[in-house]
């Protein structure tokens, strides 16, 4: 369990983190999650580190704007910002280690083949059906000869794994033979996140609850690699009034948009704080009043009309 703020003196010297994908500007939902990750870490005496998940979906300039927005809100971080694109040797070492332990196999399936096979009524929903798990050497040669590059999958010994989440309690979810390295050679997110969190000393993962279903896979992988499983807190997302995850098309939702609309940084921070039941207008004030147990458990629903620029004409 995450220590309470009052435990600060005895809190473990671990770290929390925020790990944006530099695919565009952060919107209010992303900023709120980043603020929460920072509040959880700082309120429990932890360091706070940043990691840029830049293995794909990189938009030039996005990282710089994301970091600038976080800093503008008063979210500070410790140490250098980690970039996944510079850590491929670490992911490869983890794949090698699992391979040496007999815990990987090559997979030649196309997306379509997986969808068709996964429609069969067995195994957890959406799980890889194991088509390539036990190919005979002759089958494998035939598949290799097609020239299609193989993905590397985990040879899982579990079908489920249980984690403990600060907000969701005990959560049991499926573990399948998930991809460790994609067919195009890019390390898979589920592998990179596990290697990096351990590498950065992260023992507290606070992120959007859309990632909760992936977490049993990640925690299980950590145990296979003899890495500590971090504490988790999967926080509610920000939704639009149609119940969908907030997106750029919902209106003026980035910090730059809000400022262009006449909002101030303090005003945006106060809005995020209000959605968390907090009243402070600076990051430091929020940190002083934040308590994980008082966090709203429901998504924050944002009405796009409230995001329309004041005075913006048609
Ligand atoms: N980069 C991922 C995202 O932006 C987050 C990864 C994580 O927090 O584990 O969705």
Coordinates of C-alpha atoms and ligand atoms in Angstrom, one line a residue:
X1 CA 0.0 0.0 0.0
X2 CA 1.2 3.5 -0.8
X3 CA 2.3 5.2 2.5
X4 CA 0.1 8.1 3.6
X5 CA 1.4 11.6 3.4
X6 CA 1.9 11.5 7.1
X7 CA 4.4 8.7 6.6
X8 CA 6.7 11.0 4.8
X9 CA 9.6 10.6 7.2
X10 CA 9.6 6.9 6.8
X11 CA 8.6 6.7 3.1
X12 CA 10.7 4.5 0.9
X13 CA 13.2 6.4 -1.3
X14 CA 11.5 5.2 -4.4
X15 CA 10.2 7.2 -7.3
X16 CA 6.9 7.9 -9.1
X17 CA 6.9 8.8 -12.8
X18 CA 5.1 10.2 -15.8
X19 CA 5.7 8.7 -19.2
X20 CA 4.1 10.6 -22.1
X21 CA 4.2 9.5 -25.7
X22 CA 5.4 12.4 -27.8
X23 CA 2.7 12.1 -30.4
X24 CA 1.2 15.6 -29.8
X25 CA 0.4 18.2 -27.2
X26 CA -0.8 17.0 -23.8
X27 CA -4.5 17.8 -23.2
X28 CA -6.3 18.4 -20.0
X29 CA -6.8 14.7 -19.4
X30 CA -3.1 14.0 -19.8
X31 CA -2.1 17.0 -17.7
X32 CA -4.5 15.9 -14.9
X33 CA -2.9 12.4 -14.9
X34 CA 0.6 13.9 -14.8
X35 CA -0.4 16.2 -12.0
X36 CA -1.8 13.2 -10.1
X37 CA 1.3 11.1 -10.7
X38 CA 3.4 14.0 -9.3
X39 CA 1.1 14.5 -6.3
X40 CA 1.2 10.8 -5.4
X41 CA 5.0 10.8 -5.6
X42 CA 5.7 14.0 -3.8
X43 CA 3.0 13.4 -1.1
X44 CA 4.7 10.1 -0.3
X45 CA 8.3 11.5 -0.2
X46 CA 9.3 10.0 -3.5
X47 CA 11.3 11.3 -6.3
X48 CA 9.5 12.0 -9.6
X49 CA 11.0 11.0 -12.9
X50 CA 10.0 11.5 -16.5
X51 CA 10.3 9.1 -19.4
X52 CA 9.5 9.8 -23.0
X53 CA 7.9 6.8 -24.7
X54 CA 9.3 7.6 -28.1
X55 CA 9.6 4.1 -29.7
X56 CA 6.9 5.1 -32.2
X57 CA 4.4 7.9 -32.8
X58 CA 6.9 10.8 -32.5
X59 CA 5.8 14.2 -33.6
X60 CA 8.6 16.7 -33.9
X61 CA 8.5 19.3 -31.2
X62 CA 5.9 17.5 -29.1
X63 CA 8.3 16.4 -26.4
X64 CA 9.6 19.9 -25.9
X65 CA 6.1 21.3 -25.6
X66 CA 5.0 18.5 -23.3
X67 CA 7.9 19.1 -20.9
X68 CA 7.3 22.9 -21.1
X69 CA 3.6 22.5 -20.2
X70 CA 4.4 20.2 -17.2
X71 CA 7.0 22.7 -15.9
X72 CA 4.6 25.6 -16.4
X73 CA 2.1 23.9 -14.1
X74 CA 4.8 23.5 -11.5
X75 CA 5.4 19.8 -12.0
X76 CA 9.1 19.3 -11.4
X77 CA 11.1 16.2 -11.9
X78 CA 14.4 14.6 -10.7
X79 CA 17.3 13.6 -12.9
X80 CA 17.5 13.4 -16.6
X81 CA 14.5 12.6 -18.8
X82 CA 14.8 9.0 -20.1
X83 CA 14.1 8.3 -23.7
X84 CA 13.0 4.8 -24.7
X85 CA 14.6 5.2 -28.1
X86 CA 18.0 5.3 -26.4
X87 CA 17.4 2.2 -24.4
X88 CA 17.0 -0.5 -27.0
X89 CA 20.0 -2.4 -25.7
X90 CA 18.3 -2.9 -22.4
X91 CA 15.1 -4.3 -24.0
X92 CA 17.2 -6.6 -26.1
X93 CA 19.0 -7.8 -23.0
X94 CA 15.7 -8.6 -21.4
X95 CA 14.5 -10.5 -24.5
X96 CA 17.8 -12.5 -24.5
X97 CA 17.4 -13.3 -20.9
X98 CA 13.9 -14.6 -21.4
X99 CA 14.9 -16.5 -24.5
X100 CA 17.8 -18.2 -22.7
X101 CA 15.3 -19.3 -20.1
X102 CA 13.1 -20.8 -22.8
X103 CA 10.4 -18.2 -22.3
X104 CA 10.0 -16.8 -25.8
X105 CA 9.1 -17.9 -29.3
X106 CA 9.0 -16.5 -32.7
X107 CA 5.5 -15.6 -34.1
X108 CA 4.8 -15.2 -37.8
X109 CA 1.0 -14.4 -37.4
X110 CA -0.5 -11.5 -39.2
X111 CA -3.0 -9.3 -37.4
X112 CA -5.8 -10.9 -39.4
X113 CA -4.7 -14.4 -38.6
X114 CA -4.7 -13.5 -34.9
X115 CA -8.2 -11.9 -35.1
X116 CA -9.6 -15.0 -36.8
X117 CA -8.0 -17.4 -34.4
X118 CA -8.9 -15.3 -31.4
X119 CA -12.5 -15.4 -32.3
X120 CA -12.4 -19.1 -31.4
X121 CA -14.2 -19.7 -28.1
X122 CA -11.2 -20.5 -25.9
X123 CA -8.8 -18.5 -23.8
X124 CA -9.3 -15.1 -22.3
X125 CA -10.9 -12.5 -24.6
X126 CA -8.4 -10.8 -26.9
X127 CA -5.6 -13.1 -25.8
X128 CA -3.2 -14.4 -28.4
X129 CA -4.4 -17.9 -29.2
X130 CA -0.9 -19.5 -29.2
X131 CA -0.9 -20.3 -33.0
X132 CA 3.0 -20.2 -33.2
X133 CA 3.7 -21.4 -29.7
X134 CA 4.4 -25.0 -30.6
X135 CA 5.4 -24.9 -34.3
X136 CA 7.4 -27.9 -35.4
X137 CA 10.8 -27.1 -36.8
X138 CA 9.5 -27.8 -40.3
X139 CA 6.5 -25.4 -39.8
X140 CA 8.9 -22.8 -38.5
X141 CA 11.2 -23.1 -41.5
X142 CA 8.2 -22.8 -43.8
X143 CA 7.0 -19.7 -42.0
X144 CA 10.5 -18.2 -42.1
X145 CA 10.8 -18.9 -45.8
X146 CA 7.9 -16.5 -46.5
X147 CA 10.3 -13.7 -45.5
X148 CA 7.8 -12.2 -43.0
X149 CA 9.9 -11.0 -40.0
X150 CA 9.0 -12.7 -36.8
X151 CA 7.7 -11.0 -33.7
X152 CA 9.0 -12.4 -30.4
X153 CA 6.3 -13.5 -27.9
X154 CA 6.5 -14.4 -24.3
X155 CA 5.9 -18.1 -23.6
X156 CA 3.7 -17.4 -20.6
X157 CA 3.3 -20.0 -17.9
X158 CA 0.3 -18.2 -16.5
X159 CA -3.1 -17.3 -17.9
X160 CA -3.9 -14.7 -15.2
X161 CA -2.0 -12.6 -12.7
X162 CA -3.1 -10.5 -9.8
X163 CA -2.0 -7.1 -8.9
X164 CA -2.9 -4.7 -6.1
X165 CA -4.0 -1.2 -7.1
X166 CA -4.3 1.8 -4.7
X167 CA -7.7 2.6 -6.2
X168 CA -9.0 -0.6 -7.6
X169 CA -7.8 -3.0 -4.9
X170 CA -7.0 -6.5 -6.0
X171 CA -7.2 -6.8 -9.7
X172 CA -6.8 -10.1 -11.6
X173 CA -6.4 -10.0 -15.3
X174 CA -5.4 -12.1 -18.2
X175 CA -1.8 -12.9 -19.2
X176 CA -1.3 -14.3 -22.6
X177 CA 1.7 -14.8 -24.8
X178 CA 2.1 -11.1 -25.5
X179 CA 4.6 -9.6 -27.9
X180 CA 8.0 -8.6 -26.5
X181 CA 9.5 -7.4 -29.8
X182 CA 7.3 -6.5 -32.8
X183 CA 7.9 -8.0 -36.2
X184 CA 9.3 -4.6 -37.3
X185 CA 12.0 -5.0 -34.6
X186 CA 10.6 -2.4 -32.3
X187 CA 10.4 -3.4 -28.6
X188 CA 6.9 -3.7 -27.4
X189 CA 5.4 -1.3 -24.9
X190 CA 4.7 -4.0 -22.3
X191 CA 8.4 -5.0 -22.2
X192 CA 9.9 -1.5 -22.4
X193 CA 7.7 -0.1 -19.6
X194 CA 8.8 -2.9 -17.2
X195 CA 12.5 -2.6 -18.0
X196 CA 12.4 1.2 -17.7
X197 CA 10.4 1.5 -14.5
X198 CA 12.9 -0.8 -12.8
X199 CA 15.8 1.0 -14.5
X200 CA 14.6 4.3 -13.2
X201 CA 13.9 3.1 -9.7
X202 CA 10.2 3.6 -10.1
X203 CA 8.2 1.9 -7.4
X204 CA 5.0 3.8 -7.8
X205 CA 3.1 3.8 -11.1
X206 CA 0.2 6.3 -11.4
X207 CA -1.4 6.4 -14.8
X208 CA -4.8 6.4 -16.6
X209 CA -7.1 3.5 -15.8
X210 CA -7.2 2.6 -19.5
X211 CA -3.9 0.8 -18.8
X212 CA -5.2 -1.3 -15.9
X213 CA -6.0 -4.3 -18.1
X214 CA -2.3 -4.4 -19.3
X215 CA -0.9 -4.3 -15.8
X216 CA -1.1 -8.0 -14.9
X217 CA 1.0 -8.7 -18.0
X218 CA 3.6 -6.1 -16.9
X219 CA 3.7 -7.2 -13.3
X220 CA 4.1 -10.9 -14.3
X221 CA 6.9 -10.0 -16.7
X222 CA 8.6 -8.1 -13.9
X223 CA 8.6 -11.2 -11.8
X224 CA 10.1 -13.3 -14.7
X225 CA 12.9 -10.7 -15.0
X226 CA 13.5 -10.7 -11.2
X227 CA 12.4 -7.0 -11.1
X228 CA 10.3 -5.5 -8.3
X229 CA 6.6 -5.0 -9.0
X230 CA 5.8 -1.4 -8.4
X231 CA 2.7 -0.1 -6.5
X232 CA 0.0 0.9 -8.9
X233 CA -2.7 3.6 -8.9
X234 CA -4.8 3.7 -12.0
X235 CA -6.7 6.9 -12.0
X236 CA -10.0 7.8 -13.7
X237 CA -9.7 9.4 -17.1
X238 CA -11.2 12.6 -18.3
X239 CA -14.3 12.0 -20.5
X240 CA -16.4 14.1 -22.8
X241 CA -20.1 14.3 -22.4
X242 CA -20.6 11.4 -24.8
X243 CA -18.6 9.2 -22.3
X244 CA -15.6 9.0 -24.6
X245 CA -12.0 9.6 -23.5
X246 CA -11.2 13.3 -24.0
X247 CA -9.5 14.1 -27.3
X248 CA -8.1 17.1 -29.1
X249 CA -11.2 17.2 -31.3
X250 CA -13.3 18.0 -28.1
X251 CA -12.2 21.6 -28.3
X252 CA -9.6 23.9 -26.9
X253 CA -8.1 21.2 -24.6
X254 CA -4.4 21.8 -24.5
X255 CA -2.6 24.3 -22.3
X256 CA -1.6 26.4 -25.4
X257 CA -5.3 26.3 -26.5
X258 CA -6.5 27.5 -23.1
X259 CA -4.0 30.3 -22.9
X260 CA -4.9 31.4 -26.4
X261 CA -8.5 31.5 -25.1
X262 CA -7.6 33.9 -22.4
X263 CA -7.2 31.4 -19.5
X264 CA -4.1 31.6 -17.3
X265 CA -1.8 28.8 -16.2
X266 CA -3.1 29.3 -12.6
X267 CA -6.6 29.1 -13.9
X268 CA -6.0 25.8 -15.7
X269 CA -4.2 24.4 -12.7
X270 CA -7.1 25.5 -10.5
X271 CA -9.6 23.8 -12.9
X272 CA -7.6 20.5 -12.7
X273 CA -7.4 20.9 -8.9
X274 CA -11.1 21.4 -8.7
X275 CA -11.8 18.2 -10.6
X276 CA -9.7 16.5 -7.9
X277 CA -11.6 18.0 -5.0
X278 CA -8.7 20.3 -4.2
X279 CA -8.7 24.0 -3.8
X280 CA -5.0 25.1 -4.1
X281 CA -4.0 27.3 -7.0
X282 CA -0.3 26.3 -7.1
X283 CA 1.3 22.9 -7.4
X284 CA 2.9 23.4 -4.0
X285 CA -0.4 24.2 -2.4
X286 CA -2.0 21.1 -4.0
X287 CA 0.8 18.9 -2.8
X288 CA 0.2 20.1 0.8
X289 CA -3.6 19.3 0.7
X290 CA -3.5 16.1 -1.5
X291 CA -4.5 12.9 0.0
X292 CA -4.8 9.7 -2.1
X293 CA -7.8 8.4 -0.1
X294 CA -9.9 11.5 -1.0
X295 CA -9.4 11.2 -4.7
X296 CA -12.7 11.2 -6.7
X297 CA -13.2 7.6 -8.1
X298 CA -15.3 8.6 -11.1
X299 CA -14.1 10.0 -14.4
X300 CA -14.1 13.8 -14.7
X301 CA -16.6 14.7 -17.4
X302 CA -15.8 17.8 -19.4
X303 CA -18.5 19.5 -21.4
X304 CA -17.0 20.6 -24.7
X305 CA -19.1 23.7 -24.5
X306 CA -17.2 24.7 -21.4
X307 CA -14.0 24.5 -23.6
X308 CA -15.1 26.8 -26.3
X309 CA -13.0 29.9 -26.5
X310 CA -14.6 32.9 -24.8
X311 CA -15.1 35.5 -27.6
X312 CA -14.2 33.1 -30.4
X313 CA -16.3 33.9 -33.3
X314 CA -17.6 31.5 -35.9
Ligands
LIG1 N1 3.3 6.3 -22.8 C1 2.1 5.7 -22.4 C2 0.9 6.6 -22.8 O1 1.1 7.8 -23.0 C3 2.0 5.6 -20.9 C4 2.7 4.4 -20.4 C5 2.6 4.2 -18.9 O2 2.2 5.1 -18.2 O3 2.9 3.1 -18.5 O4 -0.2 6.1 -22.9

